[in-house]
GROMACS .gro file of C-alpha atoms in nm:
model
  316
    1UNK     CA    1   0.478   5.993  -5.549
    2UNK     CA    2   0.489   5.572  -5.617
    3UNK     CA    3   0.856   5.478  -5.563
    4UNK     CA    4   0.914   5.209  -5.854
    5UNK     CA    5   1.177   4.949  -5.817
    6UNK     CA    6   1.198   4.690  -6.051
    7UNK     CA    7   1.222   4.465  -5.984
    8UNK     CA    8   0.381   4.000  -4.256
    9UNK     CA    9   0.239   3.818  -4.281
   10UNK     CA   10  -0.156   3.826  -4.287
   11UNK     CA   11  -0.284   4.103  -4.087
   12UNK     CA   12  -0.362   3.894  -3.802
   13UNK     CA   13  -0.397   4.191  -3.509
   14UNK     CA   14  -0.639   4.365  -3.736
   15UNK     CA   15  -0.892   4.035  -3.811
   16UNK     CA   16  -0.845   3.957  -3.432
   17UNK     CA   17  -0.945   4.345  -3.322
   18UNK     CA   18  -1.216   4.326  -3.575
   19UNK     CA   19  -1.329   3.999  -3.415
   20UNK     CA   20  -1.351   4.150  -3.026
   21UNK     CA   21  -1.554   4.462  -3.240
   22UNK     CA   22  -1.823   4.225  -3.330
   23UNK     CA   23  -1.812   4.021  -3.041
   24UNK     CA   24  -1.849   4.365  -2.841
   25UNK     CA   25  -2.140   4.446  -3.066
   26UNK     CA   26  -2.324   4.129  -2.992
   27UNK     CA   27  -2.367   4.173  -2.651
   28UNK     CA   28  -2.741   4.180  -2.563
   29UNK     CA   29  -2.831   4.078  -2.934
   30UNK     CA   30  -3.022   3.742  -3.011
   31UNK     CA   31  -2.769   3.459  -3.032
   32UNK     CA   32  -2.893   3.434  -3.443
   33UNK     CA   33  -2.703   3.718  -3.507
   34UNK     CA   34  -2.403   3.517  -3.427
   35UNK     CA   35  -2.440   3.441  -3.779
   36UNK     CA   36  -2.266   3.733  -3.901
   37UNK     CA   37  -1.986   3.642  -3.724
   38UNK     CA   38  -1.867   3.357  -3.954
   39UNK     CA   39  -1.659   3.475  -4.162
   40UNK     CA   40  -1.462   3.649  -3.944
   41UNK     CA   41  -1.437   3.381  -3.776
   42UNK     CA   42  -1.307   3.187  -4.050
   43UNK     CA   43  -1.068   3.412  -4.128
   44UNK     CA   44  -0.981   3.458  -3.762
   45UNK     CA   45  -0.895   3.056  -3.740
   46UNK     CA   46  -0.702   3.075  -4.080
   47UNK     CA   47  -0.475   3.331  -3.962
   48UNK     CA   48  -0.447   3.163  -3.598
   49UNK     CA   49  -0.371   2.786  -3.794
   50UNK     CA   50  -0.116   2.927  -4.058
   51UNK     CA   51   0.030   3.147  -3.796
   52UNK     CA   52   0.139   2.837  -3.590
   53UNK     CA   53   0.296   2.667  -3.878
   54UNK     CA   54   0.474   2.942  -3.974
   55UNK     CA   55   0.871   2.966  -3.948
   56UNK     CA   56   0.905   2.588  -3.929
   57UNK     CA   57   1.253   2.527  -3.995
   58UNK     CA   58   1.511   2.617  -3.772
   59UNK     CA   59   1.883   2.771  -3.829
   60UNK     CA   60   2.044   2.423  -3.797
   61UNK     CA   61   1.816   2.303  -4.065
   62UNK     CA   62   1.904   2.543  -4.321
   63UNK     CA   63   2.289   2.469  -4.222
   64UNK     CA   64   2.193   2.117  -4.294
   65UNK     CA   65   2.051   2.199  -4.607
   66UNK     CA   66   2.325   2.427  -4.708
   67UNK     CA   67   2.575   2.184  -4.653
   68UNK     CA   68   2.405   1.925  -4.881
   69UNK     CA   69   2.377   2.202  -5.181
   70UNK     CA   70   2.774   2.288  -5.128
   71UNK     CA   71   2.797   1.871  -5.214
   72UNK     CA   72   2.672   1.940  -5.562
   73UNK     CA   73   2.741   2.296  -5.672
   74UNK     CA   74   2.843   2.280  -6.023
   75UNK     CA   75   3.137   2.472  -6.007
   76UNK     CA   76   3.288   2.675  -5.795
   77UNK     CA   77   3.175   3.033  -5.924
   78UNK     CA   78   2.847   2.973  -5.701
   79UNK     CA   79   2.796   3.127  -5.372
   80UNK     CA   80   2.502   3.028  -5.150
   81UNK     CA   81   2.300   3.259  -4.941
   82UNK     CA   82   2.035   3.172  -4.720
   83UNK     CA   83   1.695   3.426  -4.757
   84UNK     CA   84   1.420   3.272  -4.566
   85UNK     CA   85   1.246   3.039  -4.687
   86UNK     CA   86   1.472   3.011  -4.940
   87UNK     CA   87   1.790   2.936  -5.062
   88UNK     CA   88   1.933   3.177  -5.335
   89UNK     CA   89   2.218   3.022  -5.544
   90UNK     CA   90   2.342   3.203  -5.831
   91UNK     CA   91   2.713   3.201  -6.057
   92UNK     CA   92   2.737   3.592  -6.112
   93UNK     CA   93   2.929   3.670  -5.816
   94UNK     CA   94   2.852   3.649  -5.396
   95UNK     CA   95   2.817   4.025  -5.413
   96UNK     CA   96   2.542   3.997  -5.689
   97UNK     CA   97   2.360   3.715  -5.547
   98UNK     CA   98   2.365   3.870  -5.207
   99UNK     CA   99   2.188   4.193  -5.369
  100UNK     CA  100   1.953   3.968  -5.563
  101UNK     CA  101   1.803   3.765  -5.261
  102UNK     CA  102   1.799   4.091  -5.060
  103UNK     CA  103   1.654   4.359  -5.314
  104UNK     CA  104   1.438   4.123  -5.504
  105UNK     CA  105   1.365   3.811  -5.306
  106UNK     CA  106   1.346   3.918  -4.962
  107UNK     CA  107   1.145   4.224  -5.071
  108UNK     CA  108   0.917   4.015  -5.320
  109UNK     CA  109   0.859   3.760  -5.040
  110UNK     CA  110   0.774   4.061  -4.750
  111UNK     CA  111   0.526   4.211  -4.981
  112UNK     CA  112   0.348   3.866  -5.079
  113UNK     CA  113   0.291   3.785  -4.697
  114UNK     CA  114   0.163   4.123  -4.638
  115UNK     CA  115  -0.116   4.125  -4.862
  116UNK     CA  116  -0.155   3.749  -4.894
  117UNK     CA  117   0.024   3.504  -4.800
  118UNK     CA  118   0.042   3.353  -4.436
  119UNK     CA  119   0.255   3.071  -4.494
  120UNK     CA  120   0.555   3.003  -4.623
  121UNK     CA  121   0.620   2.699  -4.772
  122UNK     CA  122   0.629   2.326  -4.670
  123UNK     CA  123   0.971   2.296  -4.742
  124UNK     CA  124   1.293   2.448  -4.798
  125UNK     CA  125   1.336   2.601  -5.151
  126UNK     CA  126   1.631   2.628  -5.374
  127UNK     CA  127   1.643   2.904  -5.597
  128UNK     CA  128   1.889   2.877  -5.875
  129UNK     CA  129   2.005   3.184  -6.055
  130UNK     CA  130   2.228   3.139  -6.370
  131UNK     CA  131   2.389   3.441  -6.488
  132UNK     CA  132   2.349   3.375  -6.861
  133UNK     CA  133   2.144   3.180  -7.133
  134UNK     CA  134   2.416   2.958  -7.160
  135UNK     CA  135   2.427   2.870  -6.814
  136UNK     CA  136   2.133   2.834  -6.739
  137UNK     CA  137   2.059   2.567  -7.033
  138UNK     CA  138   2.365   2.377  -6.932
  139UNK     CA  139   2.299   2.384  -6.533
  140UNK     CA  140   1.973   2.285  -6.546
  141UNK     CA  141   1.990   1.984  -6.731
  142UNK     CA  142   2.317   1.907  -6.557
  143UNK     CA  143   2.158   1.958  -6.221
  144UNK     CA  144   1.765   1.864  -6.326
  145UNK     CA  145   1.829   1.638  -6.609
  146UNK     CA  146   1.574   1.846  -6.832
  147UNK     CA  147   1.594   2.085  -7.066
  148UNK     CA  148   1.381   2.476  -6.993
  149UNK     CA  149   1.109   2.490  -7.193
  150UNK     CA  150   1.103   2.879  -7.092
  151UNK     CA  151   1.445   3.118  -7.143
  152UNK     CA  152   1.322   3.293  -6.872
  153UNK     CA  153   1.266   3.046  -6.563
  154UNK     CA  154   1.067   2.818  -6.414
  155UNK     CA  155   0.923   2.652  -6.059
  156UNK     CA  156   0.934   2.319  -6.024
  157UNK     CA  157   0.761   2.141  -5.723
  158UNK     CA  158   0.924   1.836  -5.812
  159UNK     CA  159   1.269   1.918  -5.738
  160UNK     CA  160   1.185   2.179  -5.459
  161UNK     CA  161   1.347   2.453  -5.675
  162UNK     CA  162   1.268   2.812  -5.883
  163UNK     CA  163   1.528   2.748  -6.198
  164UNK     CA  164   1.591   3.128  -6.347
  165UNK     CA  165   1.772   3.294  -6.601
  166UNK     CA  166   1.878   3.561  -6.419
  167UNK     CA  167   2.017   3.764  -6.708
  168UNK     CA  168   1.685   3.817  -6.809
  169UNK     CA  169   1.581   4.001  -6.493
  170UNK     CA  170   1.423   3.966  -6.176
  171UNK     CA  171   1.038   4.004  -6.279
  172UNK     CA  172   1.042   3.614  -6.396
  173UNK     CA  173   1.180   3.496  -6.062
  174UNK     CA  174   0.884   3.767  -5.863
  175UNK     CA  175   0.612   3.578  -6.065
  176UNK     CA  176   0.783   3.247  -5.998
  177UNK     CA  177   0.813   3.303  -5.607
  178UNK     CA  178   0.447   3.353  -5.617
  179UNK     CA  179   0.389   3.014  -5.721
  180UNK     CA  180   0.519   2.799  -5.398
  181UNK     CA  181   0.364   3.035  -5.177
  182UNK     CA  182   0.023   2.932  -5.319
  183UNK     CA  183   0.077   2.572  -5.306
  184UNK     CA  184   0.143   2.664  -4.967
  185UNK     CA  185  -0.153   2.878  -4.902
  186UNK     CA  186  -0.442   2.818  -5.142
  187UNK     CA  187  -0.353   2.430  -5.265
  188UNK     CA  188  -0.671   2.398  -5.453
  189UNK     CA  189  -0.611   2.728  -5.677
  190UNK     CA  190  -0.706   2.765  -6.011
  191UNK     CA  191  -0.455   2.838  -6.254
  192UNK     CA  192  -0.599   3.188  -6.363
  193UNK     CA  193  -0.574   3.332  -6.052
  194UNK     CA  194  -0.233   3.105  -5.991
  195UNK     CA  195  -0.065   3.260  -6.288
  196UNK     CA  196  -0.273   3.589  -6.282
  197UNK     CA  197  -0.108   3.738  -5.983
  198UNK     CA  198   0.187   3.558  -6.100
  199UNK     CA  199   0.221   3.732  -6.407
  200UNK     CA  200   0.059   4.040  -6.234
  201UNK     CA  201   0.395   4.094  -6.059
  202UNK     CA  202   0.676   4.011  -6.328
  203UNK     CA  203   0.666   4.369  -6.400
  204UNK     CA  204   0.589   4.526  -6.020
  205UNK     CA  205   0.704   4.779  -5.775
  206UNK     CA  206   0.660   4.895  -5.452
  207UNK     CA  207   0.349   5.176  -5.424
  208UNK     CA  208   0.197   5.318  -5.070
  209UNK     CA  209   0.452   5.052  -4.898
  210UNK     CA  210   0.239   4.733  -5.144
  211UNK     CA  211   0.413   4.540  -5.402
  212UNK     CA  212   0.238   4.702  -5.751
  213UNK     CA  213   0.151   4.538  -6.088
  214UNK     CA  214   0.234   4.738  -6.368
  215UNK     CA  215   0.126   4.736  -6.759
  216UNK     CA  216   0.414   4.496  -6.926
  217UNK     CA  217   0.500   4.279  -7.285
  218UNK     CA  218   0.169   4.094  -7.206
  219UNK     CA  219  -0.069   4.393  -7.295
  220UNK     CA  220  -0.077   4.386  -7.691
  221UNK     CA  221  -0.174   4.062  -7.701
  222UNK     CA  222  -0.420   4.038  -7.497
  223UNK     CA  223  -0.571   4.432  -7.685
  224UNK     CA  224  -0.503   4.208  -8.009
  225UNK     CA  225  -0.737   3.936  -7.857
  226UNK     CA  226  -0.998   4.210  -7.751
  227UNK     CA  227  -0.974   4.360  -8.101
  228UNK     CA  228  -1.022   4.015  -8.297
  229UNK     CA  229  -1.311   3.871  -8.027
  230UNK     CA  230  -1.166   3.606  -7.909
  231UNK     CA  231  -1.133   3.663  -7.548
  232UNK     CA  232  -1.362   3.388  -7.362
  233UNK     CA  233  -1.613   3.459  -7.083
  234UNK     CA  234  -1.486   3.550  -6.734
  235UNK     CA  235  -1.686   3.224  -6.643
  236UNK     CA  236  -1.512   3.027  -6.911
  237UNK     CA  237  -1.135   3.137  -6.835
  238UNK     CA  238  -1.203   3.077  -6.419
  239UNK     CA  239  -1.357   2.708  -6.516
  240UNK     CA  240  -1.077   2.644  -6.701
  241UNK     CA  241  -0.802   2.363  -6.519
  242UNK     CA  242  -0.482   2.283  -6.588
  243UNK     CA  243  -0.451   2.092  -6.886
  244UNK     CA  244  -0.727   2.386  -7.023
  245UNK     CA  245  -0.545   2.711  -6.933
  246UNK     CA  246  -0.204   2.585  -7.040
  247UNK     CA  247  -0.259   2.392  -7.336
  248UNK     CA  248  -0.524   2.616  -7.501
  249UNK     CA  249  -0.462   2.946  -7.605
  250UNK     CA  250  -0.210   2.978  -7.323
  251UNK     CA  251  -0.159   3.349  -7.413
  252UNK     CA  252  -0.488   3.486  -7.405
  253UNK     CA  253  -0.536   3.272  -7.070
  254UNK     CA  254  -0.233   3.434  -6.913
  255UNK     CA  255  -0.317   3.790  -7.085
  256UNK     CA  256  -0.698   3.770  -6.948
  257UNK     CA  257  -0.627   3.645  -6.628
  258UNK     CA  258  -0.314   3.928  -6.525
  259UNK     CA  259  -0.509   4.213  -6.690
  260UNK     CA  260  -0.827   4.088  -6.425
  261UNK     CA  261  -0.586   4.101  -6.142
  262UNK     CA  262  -0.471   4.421  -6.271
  263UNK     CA  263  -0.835   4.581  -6.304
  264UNK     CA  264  -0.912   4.449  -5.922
  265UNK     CA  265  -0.587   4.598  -5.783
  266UNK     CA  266  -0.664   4.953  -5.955
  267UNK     CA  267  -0.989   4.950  -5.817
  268UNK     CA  268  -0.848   4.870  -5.451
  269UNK     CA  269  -1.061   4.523  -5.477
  270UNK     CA  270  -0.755   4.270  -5.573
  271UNK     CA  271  -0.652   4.164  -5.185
  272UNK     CA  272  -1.014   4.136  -5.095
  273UNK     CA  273  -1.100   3.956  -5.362
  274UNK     CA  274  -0.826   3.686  -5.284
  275UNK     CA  275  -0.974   3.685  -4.925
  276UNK     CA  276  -1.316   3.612  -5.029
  277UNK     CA  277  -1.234   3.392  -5.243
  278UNK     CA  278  -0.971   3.130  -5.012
  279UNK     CA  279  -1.199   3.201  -4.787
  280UNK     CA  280  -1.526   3.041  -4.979
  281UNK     CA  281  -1.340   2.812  -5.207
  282UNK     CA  282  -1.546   2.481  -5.077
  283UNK     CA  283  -1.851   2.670  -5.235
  284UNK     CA  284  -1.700   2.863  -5.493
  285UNK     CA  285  -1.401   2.662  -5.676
  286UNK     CA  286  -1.333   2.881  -5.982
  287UNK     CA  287  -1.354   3.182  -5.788
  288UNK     CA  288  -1.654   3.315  -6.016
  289UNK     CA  289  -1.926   3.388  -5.746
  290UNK     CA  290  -1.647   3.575  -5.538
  291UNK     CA  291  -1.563   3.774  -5.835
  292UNK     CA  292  -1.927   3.858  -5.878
  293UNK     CA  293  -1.975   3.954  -5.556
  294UNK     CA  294  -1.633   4.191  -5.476
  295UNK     CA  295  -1.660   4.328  -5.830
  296UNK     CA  296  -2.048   4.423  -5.794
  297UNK     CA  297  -2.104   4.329  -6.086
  298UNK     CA  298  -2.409   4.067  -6.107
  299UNK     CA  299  -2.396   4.111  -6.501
  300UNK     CA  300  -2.076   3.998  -6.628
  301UNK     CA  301  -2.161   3.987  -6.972
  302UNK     CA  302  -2.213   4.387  -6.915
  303UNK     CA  303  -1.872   4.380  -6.689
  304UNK     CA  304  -1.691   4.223  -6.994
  305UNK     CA  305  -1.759   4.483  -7.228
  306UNK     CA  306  -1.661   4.733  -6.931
  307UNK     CA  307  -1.357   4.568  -6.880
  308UNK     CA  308  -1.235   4.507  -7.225
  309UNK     CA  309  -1.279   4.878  -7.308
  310UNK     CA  310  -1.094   4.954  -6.999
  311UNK     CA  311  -0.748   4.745  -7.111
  312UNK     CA  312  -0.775   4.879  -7.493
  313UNK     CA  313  -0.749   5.192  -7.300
  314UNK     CA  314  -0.402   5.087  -7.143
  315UNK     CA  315  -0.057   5.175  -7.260
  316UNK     CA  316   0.247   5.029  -7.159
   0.00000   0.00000   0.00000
């Protein structure tokens, strides 16, 4: 049964065995054929490059970086603890911020790099976890100088830091630790597929030993959407940038685009389709053609219709 809990990277052996299988199958072949070898090899070199970046920063920077934090702590109700590559710093309690970056960041973090992720990020990241409403609100303009536009929580790449409302749970700070790690990773990602496997895993679990999406709050909507036709194309929500996605009809965007990650990872096609896609992005930008080609699907008009009927057929 599919152990729930609420909340390696890349599989570098197996592309590297599955490189020596073609290699071993080439032998006596025309040198043409080397063709089919691409983008293995691509994905061969990705894993080799990110590999050797990997695990950058060493204890004594972390100490270093620690010791800076202590220097402007708020108060002293927080406790720091280190979770690589992070820094978790909550004001519930050392026990409680302990079992947070164990049970929710270190395991959200594992699972990413498993399935996706190669990289961790550039830098070291704070993340801030405020017991309460009230904290939070006060904390983070005392320690950002802004106000959260969000009750939940937010990443922001300007001050190196995932800003949460803890009280609310730990699926806002999941989606949020998503977000770094594809700055890291996949720098030139759209923001459907940024904040669909975001949102994908604000509700998510652990199934077959794989962090697992679940239906969540953002399902009605988007069946409202369905219901009322205004759900755009699959080609119009993956052409869509920043200032698009966000700014116009953010919740049908974000709806759409986790309920597409959500069809792909029922059908076992979500982690290849992130492959094929960072793997092609030069040629494919949006992510469109890749979704064409892992879904099968060379009518997406027809896929659409298939897909729509498939989430009005979703409960929470």
């Amino acid at each position: 049964m599919a152990k729930r809990r609420t909340l390696k990277a890349f599989e570098d052996m197996r592309a590297i065995s599955h490189f020596r299988c073609n290699r071993e199958n080439l032998r006596g072949k025309r040198v043409g054929n080397a063709a089919s070898l691409l983008p293995t090899l691509g994905l061969l070199l990705l894993v080799l490059s990110s590999t050797s970046q990997a695990d950058t920063f060493t204890d004594a920077d972390f100490n270093r970086h620690v010791e800076q934090l202590k220097k402007k702590l708020p108060s002293n109700e927080f406790s720091i603890v280190v979770s690589r590559p992070f820094v978790v710093i909550g004001d519930e309690g050392a026990e409680a911020v302990k079992e947070h970056s164990e049970r929710t960041v270190k395991w959200a973090v594992d699972k990413l790099k498993q399935d996706f992720f190669t990289k961790d990020p550039n830098e070291i990241l704070d993340i801030w976890l405020f017991r309460d409403a009230a904290s939070y609100q006060k904390n983070a303009l005392l320690l950002f100088g802004e106000k959260p536009s969000t009750p939940y929580g937010y990443y922001s790449s300007t001050h190196k830091a995932l800003i949460m409302n803890i009280e609310t749970g730990g699926g806002t700070l999941v989606h949020e630790i998503v977000h770094p790690f594809m700055e890291a990773n996949f720098p030139a990602c759209p923001p459907w597929l940024n904040e669909g496997l975001g949102s994908l895993y604000e509700q998510s679990g652990e199934v077959d030993g794989h962090i697992h999406g679940f239906t969540n709050w953002r399902l009605p909507g988007l069946q409202q959407a369905i219901k009322a036709g205004t759900v755009p194309s699959f080609r119009s929500l993956t052409s869509l940038d920043s200032r698009g996605f966000y700014n116009e009809d953010k919740g049908t965007n974000y709806g759409q685009s986790r309920y597409l990650c959500y069809y792909l990872q029922q059908k076992g096609l979500l982690i290849k389709f992130y492959r094929e896609f960072h793997l092609n992005q030069k040629r494919d930008p949006t992510g469109y053609q890749s979704l064409k080609k892992i879904l099968g699907e060379p009518d997406m008009r027809g896929f659409k219709t298939k897909w729509q009927r498939y989430v009005l057929g979703l409960t929470r």
